[in-house]
Short mmCIF file of C-alpha atoms in Angstrom, two decimals:
data_model
loop_
_atom_site.label_atom_id
_atom_site.label_comp_id
_atom_site.label_asym_id
_atom_site.label_seq_id
_atom_site.Cartn_x
_atom_site.Cartn_y
_atom_site.Cartn_z
CA MET A 24 188.60 76.12 28.75
CA PRO A 25 188.36 72.40 28.01
CA ARG A 26 185.32 71.29 26.00
CA ILE A 27 183.35 68.23 26.99
CA ILE A 28 180.94 66.57 24.62
CA TYR A 29 177.95 64.75 26.13
CA ILE A 30 175.94 62.47 23.85
CA GLU A 31 172.46 61.60 25.08
CA HIS A 32 171.01 58.14 24.50
CA SER A 33 168.85 59.69 21.77
CA GLY A 34 171.99 60.93 20.02
CA THR A 35 171.57 64.59 20.93
CA GLN A 36 174.96 66.20 21.53
CA HIS A 37 175.89 68.91 24.00
CA GLU A 38 179.26 70.59 23.68
CA ILE A 39 180.09 72.37 26.93
CA GLU A 40 182.94 74.63 27.99
CA ALA A 41 184.00 73.24 31.35
CA ASP A 42 185.90 74.78 34.24
CA VAL A 43 189.18 73.13 35.15
CA GLY A 44 188.80 71.61 38.61
CA SER A 45 185.09 70.93 38.22
CA THR A 46 183.86 67.41 37.47
CA VAL A 47 182.20 65.92 34.42
CA MET A 48 179.08 65.46 36.60
CA HIS A 49 178.93 69.05 37.89
CA THR A 50 179.63 70.45 34.45
CA ALA A 51 176.61 68.59 33.10
CA LEU A 52 174.33 69.74 35.93
CA ASP A 53 175.52 73.36 35.74
CA ASN A 54 174.77 73.42 32.02
CA LEU A 55 171.43 71.58 32.18
CA VAL A 56 172.60 68.57 30.21
CA PRO A 57 169.78 66.06 30.83
CA GLY A 58 170.34 62.44 31.84
CA ILE A 59 172.47 62.82 34.96
CA ASP A 60 170.78 62.76 38.38
CA ALA A 61 173.71 62.85 40.82
CA ASP A 62 171.50 62.13 43.80
CA CYS A 63 174.36 62.04 46.30
CA GLY A 64 175.81 65.33 45.05
CA GLY A 65 179.23 63.97 44.06
CA GLU A 66 180.03 61.59 46.91
CA CYS A 67 180.49 58.47 44.80
CA SER A 68 177.62 56.96 46.74
CA CYS A 69 174.60 56.60 44.45
CA ALA A 70 175.84 55.78 40.94
CA THR A 71 173.25 58.06 39.30
CA CYS A 72 175.82 60.05 37.31
CA HIS A 73 176.79 57.06 35.22
CA VAL A 74 178.43 57.80 31.83
CA MET A 75 180.28 55.77 29.22
CA VAL A 76 183.65 57.26 28.26
CA LYS A 77 184.48 57.09 24.56
CA GLU A 78 187.19 54.42 24.22
CA GLU A 79 189.98 56.69 23.01
CA TRP A 80 189.66 58.81 26.17
CA LEU A 81 189.85 55.98 28.67
CA ALA A 82 193.61 56.30 29.14
CA LYS A 83 193.29 59.98 30.01
CA THR A 84 190.32 59.65 32.36
CA GLY A 85 192.09 56.91 34.31
CA SER A 86 190.43 53.99 36.01
CA PRO A 87 187.81 53.87 38.77
CA SER A 88 188.85 53.78 42.43
CA GLU A 89 187.87 50.84 44.61
CA THR A 90 184.82 52.70 45.90
CA GLU A 91 183.71 53.76 42.43
CA GLU A 92 184.24 50.23 41.20
CA SER A 93 182.01 48.84 43.95
CA MET A 94 179.22 51.28 43.08
CA LEU A 95 179.49 50.63 39.33
CA ASP A 96 179.40 46.93 40.03
CA LEU A 97 175.83 47.19 41.33
CA ASN A 98 174.53 48.45 37.99
CA PRO A 99 173.31 45.61 35.78
CA GLU A 100 173.62 47.86 32.73
CA ARG A 101 177.26 48.61 33.35
CA GLN A 102 179.64 48.65 30.33
CA SER A 103 183.41 48.17 30.20
CA ASN A 104 183.85 51.93 29.70
CA SER A 105 181.39 52.92 32.43
CA ARG A 106 182.41 55.61 34.90
CA LEU A 107 180.75 57.75 37.53
CA SER A 108 181.10 61.26 36.17
CA CYS A 109 181.45 62.80 39.64
CA GLN A 110 184.79 61.00 39.84
CA ILE A 111 186.24 62.50 36.63
CA GLU A 112 187.87 65.83 37.31
CA VAL A 113 188.05 68.30 34.44
CA THR A 114 191.63 69.06 33.36
CA ASP A 115 193.13 70.74 30.30
CA GLU A 116 194.18 67.28 29.15
CA LEU A 117 190.53 66.31 28.78
CA ASP A 118 189.77 69.00 26.19
CA GLY A 119 187.49 67.28 23.67
CA LEU A 120 186.41 64.43 26.00
CA VAL A 121 183.39 62.54 24.71
CA VAL A 122 181.02 60.78 27.13
CA GLN A 123 177.82 58.94 26.32
CA LEU A 124 174.85 59.00 28.66
CA PRO A 125 172.92 55.80 29.40
CA GLU A 126 169.22 55.50 28.59
CA PHE A 127 168.46 55.33 32.33
CA GLN A 128 170.29 56.09 35.52
CA PHE A 129 170.07 53.19 37.93
CA MET B 3 168.82 41.94 83.64
CA ALA B 4 167.16 44.31 86.09
CA GLU B 5 164.30 46.35 84.70
CA VAL B 6 165.34 49.97 84.40
CA GLU B 7 162.66 52.60 84.75
CA LEU B 8 163.09 54.69 81.61
CA PRO B 9 161.97 58.32 81.49
CA GLN B 10 159.03 58.69 79.11
CA MET B 11 160.06 61.12 76.39
CA ILE B 12 156.48 61.89 75.47
CA ASP B 13 156.01 63.63 78.85
CA LEU B 14 159.20 65.71 78.57
CA ASP B 15 160.02 69.03 76.98
CA PRO B 16 162.48 68.46 74.12
CA ALA B 17 164.04 71.88 74.71
CA THR B 18 164.97 71.28 78.36
CA VAL B 19 165.35 67.53 78.90
CA PRO B 20 169.00 66.72 79.77
CA LEU B 21 170.73 65.54 76.59
CA ALA B 22 171.85 62.31 78.25
CA ASP B 23 168.22 61.34 78.91
CA ILE B 24 167.03 61.66 75.33
CA ASP B 25 165.81 58.42 73.79
CA VAL B 26 164.32 58.98 70.35
CA SER B 27 163.56 55.29 69.89
CA GLN B 28 160.48 55.28 72.13
CA ARG B 29 157.42 54.13 70.21
CA GLU B 30 155.08 56.66 71.74
CA LEU B 31 157.08 59.49 70.11
CA TRP B 32 156.48 57.88 66.73
CA LYS B 33 152.86 56.99 67.32
CA GLN B 34 152.06 60.55 68.35
CA ASN B 35 154.48 62.11 65.85
CA LYS B 36 156.31 64.00 68.57
CA LYS B 37 159.88 63.10 67.67
CA TRP B 38 160.80 66.11 65.53
CA ASP B 39 161.89 68.58 68.23
CA PHE B 40 164.03 65.93 69.91
CA PHE B 41 165.85 65.36 66.63
CA THR B 42 166.35 69.09 66.09
CA ARG B 43 167.91 69.30 69.54
CA LEU B 44 170.22 66.36 68.81
CA ARG B 45 171.29 67.78 65.44
CA ASP B 46 172.13 71.11 67.06
CA GLU B 47 173.68 70.01 70.33
CA ALA B 48 174.71 66.35 70.12
CA PRO B 49 174.83 65.17 66.51
CA ILE B 50 176.47 61.89 67.53
CA HIS B 51 174.47 61.12 70.65
CA TYR B 52 174.74 58.23 73.07
CA CYS B 53 171.61 56.83 74.66
CA LYS B 54 172.60 54.55 77.50
CA ASN B 55 169.31 52.87 78.27
CA SER B 56 166.45 52.08 75.99
CA GLU B 57 164.07 49.28 75.20
CA PHE B 58 166.67 48.30 72.60
CA GLY B 59 169.71 48.64 74.84
CA SER B 60 172.31 51.35 74.40
CA TYR B 61 172.74 52.96 71.00
CA TRP B 62 174.27 55.97 69.24
CA SER B 63 172.09 58.33 67.22
CA VAL B 64 173.56 59.87 64.07
CA THR B 65 171.26 62.70 63.07
CA ARG B 66 172.96 65.02 60.56
CA TYR B 67 172.80 64.47 56.80
CA ALA B 68 176.55 64.67 56.17
CA ASP B 69 177.41 62.36 59.07
CA ILE B 70 174.93 59.75 57.87
CA MET B 71 176.43 59.97 54.39
CA GLU B 72 179.93 59.47 55.79
CA MET B 73 178.89 56.51 57.93
CA GLU B 74 177.17 54.81 55.00
CA GLN B 75 180.36 55.10 52.94
CA ASN B 76 182.55 53.52 55.58
CA TRP B 77 181.30 49.95 55.50
CA LYS B 78 184.69 48.61 56.51
CA VAL B 79 184.17 50.06 59.99
CA PHE B 80 180.39 50.39 60.18
CA SER B 81 178.96 47.00 59.34
CA SER B 82 175.45 46.12 58.21
CA GLU B 83 175.76 42.81 60.01
CA PRO B 84 174.06 41.28 61.94
CA THR B 85 171.03 43.49 61.26
CA ILE B 86 170.05 46.92 59.94
CA VAL B 87 167.35 47.71 62.49
CA ILE B 88 167.61 48.95 66.07
CA VAL B 89 166.13 45.80 67.55
CA ASP B 90 168.62 42.94 67.88
CA PRO B 91 167.87 39.68 66.07
CA GLU B 92 166.16 36.85 67.95
CA GLU B 93 168.89 34.41 68.90
CA ASP B 94 167.09 31.33 67.64
CA PHE B 95 165.52 32.97 64.60
CA GLU B 96 168.04 34.68 62.40
CA LEU B 97 166.99 35.87 58.99
CA PRO B 98 170.04 36.32 56.79
CA MET B 99 169.34 38.82 54.01
CA PHE B 100 171.65 40.77 51.76
CA ILE B 101 170.69 44.17 53.14
CA ALA B 102 172.29 42.93 56.37
CA MET B 103 175.49 41.63 54.79
CA ASP B 104 178.79 43.30 54.01
CA PRO B 105 180.91 42.76 50.90
CA PRO B 106 181.47 40.40 49.24
CA ASN B 107 178.30 38.43 50.07
CA HIS B 108 176.09 41.47 49.80
CA GLY B 109 177.02 42.26 46.21
CA GLU B 110 176.81 38.66 45.03
CA GLN B 111 173.29 38.13 46.35
CA ARG B 112 172.01 41.55 45.41
CA LYS B 113 173.20 41.19 41.84
CA ALA B 114 171.16 38.02 41.51
CA VAL B 115 167.88 39.91 41.87
CA GLN B 116 168.40 43.55 41.09
CA GLY B 117 167.89 43.09 37.36
CA VAL B 118 164.16 42.69 38.06
CA VAL B 119 163.89 46.29 39.16
CA ALA B 120 166.50 47.72 36.81
CA PRO B 121 165.18 50.62 34.73
CA MET B 122 165.29 48.59 31.49
CA ASN B 123 162.88 46.05 32.97
CA LEU B 124 160.67 48.72 34.49
CA LYS B 125 159.93 50.18 31.07
CA GLU B 126 158.23 46.87 30.26
CA LEU B 127 156.23 47.04 33.49
CA GLU B 128 154.96 50.60 33.11
CA GLY B 129 151.85 49.64 31.13
CA THR B 130 150.83 46.96 33.65
CA ILE B 131 151.34 49.30 36.58
CA ARG B 132 149.31 52.05 34.93
CA GLN B 133 146.47 49.65 34.19
CA ARG B 134 146.38 48.46 37.79
CA VAL B 135 146.49 52.00 39.15
CA GLN B 136 143.60 52.96 36.87
CA ASN B 137 141.52 49.98 38.01
CA ILE B 138 142.10 50.76 41.67
CA LEU B 139 141.30 54.47 41.30
CA ASP B 140 138.20 53.77 39.20
CA SER B 141 136.82 51.44 41.88
CA LEU B 142 136.95 54.09 44.64
CA PRO B 143 133.71 55.64 45.95
CA LEU B 144 133.25 59.35 45.27
CA GLY B 145 132.04 61.50 48.15
CA GLU B 146 132.16 58.70 50.75
CA THR B 147 134.64 58.35 53.58
CA PHE B 148 137.08 55.44 53.28
CA ASN B 149 140.56 54.47 54.49
CA TRP B 150 143.08 55.52 51.82
CA VAL B 151 145.73 53.26 53.36
CA ASP B 152 143.65 50.10 52.82
CA LEU B 153 141.99 50.79 49.50
CA VAL B 154 144.88 52.46 47.69
CA SER B 155 148.28 52.38 49.42
CA ILE B 156 148.17 48.73 50.49
CA GLU B 157 146.24 47.47 47.50
CA LEU B 158 148.51 49.09 44.95
CA THR B 159 151.82 48.05 46.50
CA THR B 160 150.54 44.53 47.09
CA GLN B 161 149.46 44.17 43.47
CA MET B 162 152.86 45.44 42.40
CA LEU B 163 154.64 42.92 44.58
CA ALA B 164 152.45 40.11 43.27
CA THR B 165 153.46 41.16 39.76
CA LEU B 166 157.18 41.17 40.55
CA PHE B 167 157.03 37.73 42.21
CA ASP B 168 154.53 36.40 39.67
CA PHE B 169 152.61 35.47 42.82
CA PRO B 170 149.10 33.95 42.55
CA PHE B 171 147.02 37.10 42.29
CA GLU B 172 144.05 35.82 44.31
CA ASP B 173 146.36 35.13 47.30
CA ARG B 174 148.06 38.51 47.18
CA HIS B 175 146.67 39.61 50.58
CA LEU B 176 149.13 37.08 52.07
CA LEU B 177 151.99 39.29 50.92
CA THR B 178 150.56 42.23 52.85
CA ARG B 179 150.17 40.07 55.92
CA TRP B 180 153.70 38.70 55.73
CA SER B 181 155.10 42.18 55.27
CA ASP B 182 153.29 43.40 58.40
CA VAL B 183 154.28 40.32 60.38
CA ALA B 184 157.94 40.60 59.36
CA THR B 185 158.35 44.12 60.74
CA GLY B 186 155.91 44.01 63.63
CA GLY B 187 156.46 42.16 66.90
CA PRO B 188 153.80 41.44 69.55
CA GLU B 189 154.06 45.02 70.90
CA THR B 190 152.53 46.41 67.70
CA GLY B 191 149.40 44.28 67.98
CA ILE B 192 150.02 42.68 64.58
CA VAL B 193 150.76 39.29 66.15
CA GLU B 194 150.07 38.01 69.65
CA SER B 195 153.43 36.44 70.31
CA GLU B 196 156.88 35.94 68.86
CA GLU B 197 155.96 32.26 68.32
CA GLN B 198 153.00 33.28 66.19
CA ARG B 199 155.22 35.63 64.22
CA GLN B 200 157.75 32.92 63.46
CA GLN B 201 155.05 30.45 62.59
CA GLU B 202 153.49 32.81 60.06
CA LEU B 203 156.88 33.51 58.52
CA TYR B 204 157.45 29.77 58.13
CA GLU B 205 154.11 29.59 56.33
CA CYS B 206 155.47 32.28 54.04
CA LEU B 207 158.58 30.18 53.46
CA ALA B 208 156.51 27.07 52.71
CA TYR B 209 154.36 28.95 50.20
CA PHE B 210 157.35 30.40 48.39
CA THR B 211 159.17 27.08 48.47
CA ARG B 212 156.27 25.64 46.45
CA LEU B 213 156.66 28.49 43.94
CA TRP B 214 160.42 27.87 43.86
CA GLU B 215 159.92 24.17 43.07
CA GLU B 216 157.41 24.96 40.34
CA ARG B 217 159.87 27.32 38.69
CA GLU B 218 162.99 25.22 38.95
CA GLY B 219 162.72 23.80 35.47
CA ASN B 220 161.76 27.12 33.89
CA THR B 221 164.67 28.93 32.28
CA SER B 222 162.84 32.00 31.01
CA GLY B 223 160.96 33.43 34.02
CA THR B 224 161.75 37.09 34.70
CA ASP B 225 160.07 37.21 38.10
CA LEU B 226 162.04 37.54 41.34
CA ILE B 227 161.65 33.87 42.34
CA SER B 228 162.88 32.60 38.99
CA MET B 229 165.88 34.92 39.27
CA LEU B 230 166.72 33.58 42.72
CA VAL B 231 166.34 30.01 41.40
CA ARG B 232 168.84 30.71 38.64
CA GLY B 233 171.25 33.10 40.39
CA GLU B 234 174.69 31.61 41.06
CA ALA B 235 174.86 33.26 44.48
CA THR B 236 171.30 32.40 45.46
CA LYS B 237 170.40 29.03 43.95
CA ASP B 238 171.81 27.07 46.91
CA MET B 239 170.48 29.30 49.70
CA SER B 240 169.46 27.62 52.95
CA PRO B 241 165.73 27.81 53.76
CA GLN B 242 166.42 30.45 56.42
CA GLU B 243 168.39 32.53 53.96
CA PHE B 244 165.63 32.17 51.36
CA LEU B 245 163.13 33.38 53.96
CA GLY B 246 165.39 36.28 54.90
CA ASN B 247 165.67 37.48 51.34
CA LEU B 248 161.94 37.03 50.76
CA VAL B 249 161.22 39.17 53.78
CA LEU B 250 163.63 41.77 52.48
CA LEU B 251 161.97 41.91 49.06
CA ILE B 252 158.45 41.86 50.51
CA VAL B 253 159.08 44.56 53.10
CA GLY B 254 161.33 46.56 50.81
CA GLY B 255 158.67 46.71 48.14
CA ASN B 256 155.69 47.08 50.40
CA ASP B 257 155.81 49.13 53.59
CA THR B 258 157.99 51.75 51.99
CA THR B 259 155.99 52.71 48.92
CA ARG B 260 152.77 52.14 50.85
CA ASN B 261 153.68 54.89 53.26
CA SER B 262 154.96 57.24 50.59
CA ILE B 263 151.57 56.89 48.88
CA SER B 264 149.73 57.75 52.09
CA GLY B 265 152.21 60.38 53.23
CA GLY B 266 151.95 62.30 49.98
CA VAL B 267 148.21 62.73 50.50
CA LEU B 268 148.84 64.02 54.03
CA ALA B 269 151.55 66.46 52.90
CA LEU B 270 149.29 67.92 50.19
CA ASN B 271 146.41 68.30 52.65
CA GLU B 272 148.66 70.11 55.10
CA ASN B 273 149.97 72.36 52.33
CA PRO B 274 147.04 73.58 50.23
CA GLY B 275 149.28 75.99 48.33
CA GLU B 276 151.36 73.06 47.10
CA TYR B 277 148.21 71.14 46.17
CA ALA B 278 147.18 74.13 44.04
CA LYS B 279 150.61 74.14 42.38
CA LEU B 280 150.13 70.48 41.49
CA ARG B 281 146.68 71.14 39.94
CA ASN B 282 148.03 74.01 37.89
CA ASN B 283 151.11 72.18 36.71
CA PRO B 284 151.01 68.36 36.66
CA SER B 285 154.43 68.30 34.97
CA VAL B 286 155.87 68.89 38.45
CA ILE B 287 154.90 65.32 39.42
CA PRO B 288 158.33 63.64 38.98
CA ASN B 289 159.92 66.31 41.19
CA MET B 290 157.05 66.10 43.66
CA VAL B 291 157.60 62.36 43.95
CA SER B 292 161.16 62.93 45.19
CA GLU B 293 159.94 65.57 47.60
CA ILE B 294 157.26 63.20 48.93
CA ILE B 295 159.86 60.47 49.46
CA ARG B 296 162.07 62.91 51.38
CA TRP B 297 159.15 64.34 53.33
CA VAL B 298 157.78 60.96 54.34
CA THR B 299 161.11 59.12 54.83
CA PRO B 300 159.26 55.79 54.91
CA LEU B 301 162.09 53.99 56.68
CA ALA B 302 163.06 56.15 59.64
CA HIS B 303 166.44 54.61 60.28
CA MET B 304 169.12 52.13 59.31
CA ARG B 305 171.51 50.63 61.80
CA ARG B 306 175.23 49.92 61.62
CA THR B 307 177.41 48.07 64.11
CA ALA B 308 181.03 49.12 64.76
CA LEU B 309 183.54 46.44 63.80
CA CYS B 310 186.35 48.05 65.83
CA ASP B 311 187.00 50.89 68.25
CA THR B 312 186.96 54.11 66.27
CA GLU B 313 186.50 57.85 66.54
CA PHE B 314 183.60 59.38 64.66
CA GLN B 315 183.04 63.16 64.69
CA GLY B 316 184.90 63.42 67.98
CA GLN B 317 183.04 60.61 69.72
CA GLN B 318 184.73 57.41 70.87
CA ILE B 319 182.84 54.49 69.41
CA LYS B 320 183.56 51.02 70.84
CA GLN B 321 183.66 47.81 68.89
CA GLY B 322 180.19 46.29 68.89
CA ASP B 323 178.39 49.60 69.50
CA LYS B 324 175.05 50.02 67.80
CA LEU B 325 174.77 53.12 65.62
CA ILE B 326 171.40 54.35 64.36
CA MET B 327 171.45 56.57 61.28
CA TRP B 328 168.20 58.50 61.55
CA TYR B 329 167.26 59.20 57.93
CA VAL B 330 164.16 60.94 59.22
CA SER B 331 166.41 63.50 60.92
CA GLY B 332 168.98 63.83 58.14
CA ASN B 333 166.16 64.64 55.75
CA ARG B 334 165.22 67.58 58.00
CA ASP B 335 168.81 68.79 58.46
CA GLU B 336 168.97 72.51 57.74
CA ARG B 337 172.73 72.18 57.14
CA ALA B 338 172.10 70.11 54.01
CA ILE B 339 168.61 71.00 52.84
CA GLU B 340 167.12 74.47 52.48
CA ARG B 341 163.89 75.04 54.42
CA PRO B 342 163.82 71.34 55.30
CA ASN B 343 160.63 71.49 57.33
CA GLU B 344 158.63 72.76 54.38
CA PHE B 345 157.02 70.54 51.78
CA ILE B 346 157.86 72.15 48.42
CA ILE B 347 156.83 70.13 45.39
CA ASP B 348 159.00 72.11 42.98
CA ARG B 349 161.98 72.08 45.32
CA LYS B 350 165.37 72.38 43.63
CA ARG B 351 167.59 69.30 43.92
CA ALA B 352 164.70 67.35 45.38
CA ARG B 353 166.45 64.09 44.52
CA GLN B 354 169.16 64.79 47.09
CA HIS B 355 167.56 63.11 50.10
CA LEU B 356 168.51 60.20 52.35
CA SER B 357 165.38 58.06 52.07
CA PHE B 358 167.01 55.55 49.70
CA GLY B 359 170.26 55.51 51.63
CA PHE B 360 173.65 55.94 49.98
CA GLY B 361 176.62 53.74 49.26
CA LEU B 362 176.58 50.02 48.64
CA HIS B 363 173.22 49.47 50.30
CA ARG B 364 171.39 52.16 48.38
CA CYS B 365 167.81 51.10 47.77
CA MET B 366 167.61 48.65 44.88
CA GLY B 367 163.96 49.42 44.10
CA ASN B 368 164.26 53.21 44.07
CA ARG B 369 163.29 53.58 40.41
CA LEU B 370 160.33 51.27 40.81
CA ALA B 371 159.13 53.24 43.82
CA GLU B 372 159.44 56.51 41.94
CA MET B 373 157.65 55.08 38.92
CA GLN B 374 154.74 53.76 40.99
CA LEU B 375 154.29 57.11 42.70
CA ARG B 376 154.61 59.06 39.46
CA ILE B 377 152.01 56.96 37.68
CA LEU B 378 149.68 57.08 40.68
CA TRP B 379 149.76 60.89 40.86
CA GLU B 380 149.40 61.26 37.10
CA GLU B 381 146.26 59.13 37.22
CA ILE B 382 144.93 60.81 40.39
CA GLN B 383 145.19 64.21 38.74
CA GLN B 384 143.16 62.93 35.77
CA ARG B 385 140.30 62.01 38.12
CA PHE B 386 140.10 63.96 41.34
CA HIS B 387 140.17 67.62 42.28
CA MET B 388 141.11 66.69 45.81
CA ILE B 389 141.72 63.76 48.13
CA GLU B 390 140.51 65.35 51.33
CA ILE B 391 141.55 63.96 54.71
CA VAL B 392 138.37 64.04 56.81
CA GLY B 393 139.37 62.34 60.08
CA ASP B 394 142.23 61.44 62.37
CA VAL B 395 145.32 59.94 60.81
CA VAL B 396 146.72 56.96 62.74
CA ARG B 397 150.46 56.29 62.65
CA VAL B 398 152.43 53.07 62.94
CA PRO B 399 153.95 52.91 66.46
CA SER B 400 157.40 52.10 65.09
CA ASN B 401 160.75 53.88 64.90
CA PHE B 402 161.58 51.93 61.72
CA VAL B 403 158.50 51.77 59.50
CA HIS B 404 157.50 55.42 59.38
CA GLY B 405 153.95 55.48 58.21
CA PHE B 406 150.25 55.19 58.62
CA THR B 407 147.54 52.64 59.32
CA ASP B 408 144.48 54.88 58.94
CA MET B 409 143.85 57.86 56.74
CA PRO B 410 140.13 58.58 56.33
CA VAL B 411 139.57 60.50 53.10
CA LYS B 412 136.81 61.70 50.82
CA LEU B 413 137.33 62.14 47.10
CA HIS B 414 136.18 65.19 45.20
CA GLY B 415 135.77 64.69 41.46
CA ILE B 416 137.15 67.12 38.90
#
């Protein structure tokens, strides 16, 4: 199973074994990683599952869709490596993926 | 147009009235809080329902959670222009505001002001809010009957708004008045005529224009007016557009939280077991706040207008049709929410509700609203064993602002 490493704003790390086919958002919620709200439940419609993808993984996670881009764009604290974690599907390729959580969800 | 005699829903049985006759927009249903069974019927039997005749003309009702979510996502077909409420805009008095704009204008204008209520900024505000909440709660009479809406819900949200606008504190009651005037036409009793309404809103514009001029040279203000003055997309707004966005910020930050503050008290009174849970475990407050916001659904609907002919869930929608997404119904949809008619302060996934909307127009002030309610309940629990409702609750006769004008209560100390 691919491992995903979540780093909280405080620096606390969570290394989670994820199911292929799940999402980075659902994996966090299922494993009680704090800092992700996911108010819309994975519909790319609330932007409360915001994460920052560690630079070296950006190529593998791909780039945001038009819809995701428009939601990210509303967040004043958005970074260049910001993604909505409900839009990143877990694959074997992402084994070792590191994502940082923002201090606040918008 | 000929006057059509409309059947009065309040006199009809929601279980047997012909589906085609149902009109959930009628004020009396909202005033008397009798709309729920009509919505249940629509969700079950006609989730995308056409009402041919109403005070507001013909309109579609969208009543299920998942359908509302889908409609909110599809802004290319379901437009927020020209307005997001069921009542059509006055022809000679349009109020352009970004909630009623589609991309790209919406995003440009919204981005100019949303930093004020971004979580980073709110952290700075928390101390001020707590202080103001404490002052308000400490000034309340113990053991005497008073109107919770006036002394707490309105006072607190108005003070908050004055803080965000850096509005002269002694004039803050004007903000409450303008908020009421903006959402209430003559039929609500708030103003006597449409002319009076427009005149008062122009007074609002004149007042804020003075504040705007005062702040034009100031490059460091972090209040909402200063941000509009500096924002690329907002600095050259027309007066009407300035007024529109003021109304949006005033109503958005006022009526909504006001009614969540009142509605939470009502929900806890109606559910003594939940009130006991709260006393035994105040750490449930953040979760309870989400449940209150779902339970109350302070804005009952948002409207979209079809930009082209389209099919939606099997119904043929025509270009120009008015579609009402009833958040109040989606938040009671048993298909999406377990035991939706129960108020459960430690509900799982309580954040998954429709009250803030979803998609591009998702509420900008959601974190501020949650913070105000959280702080309020934290401070209430430090002081009072119970806020007891001791008389009749009076509701706003509106299918948009879903709330209360009177809530007589008595406080019991710890």
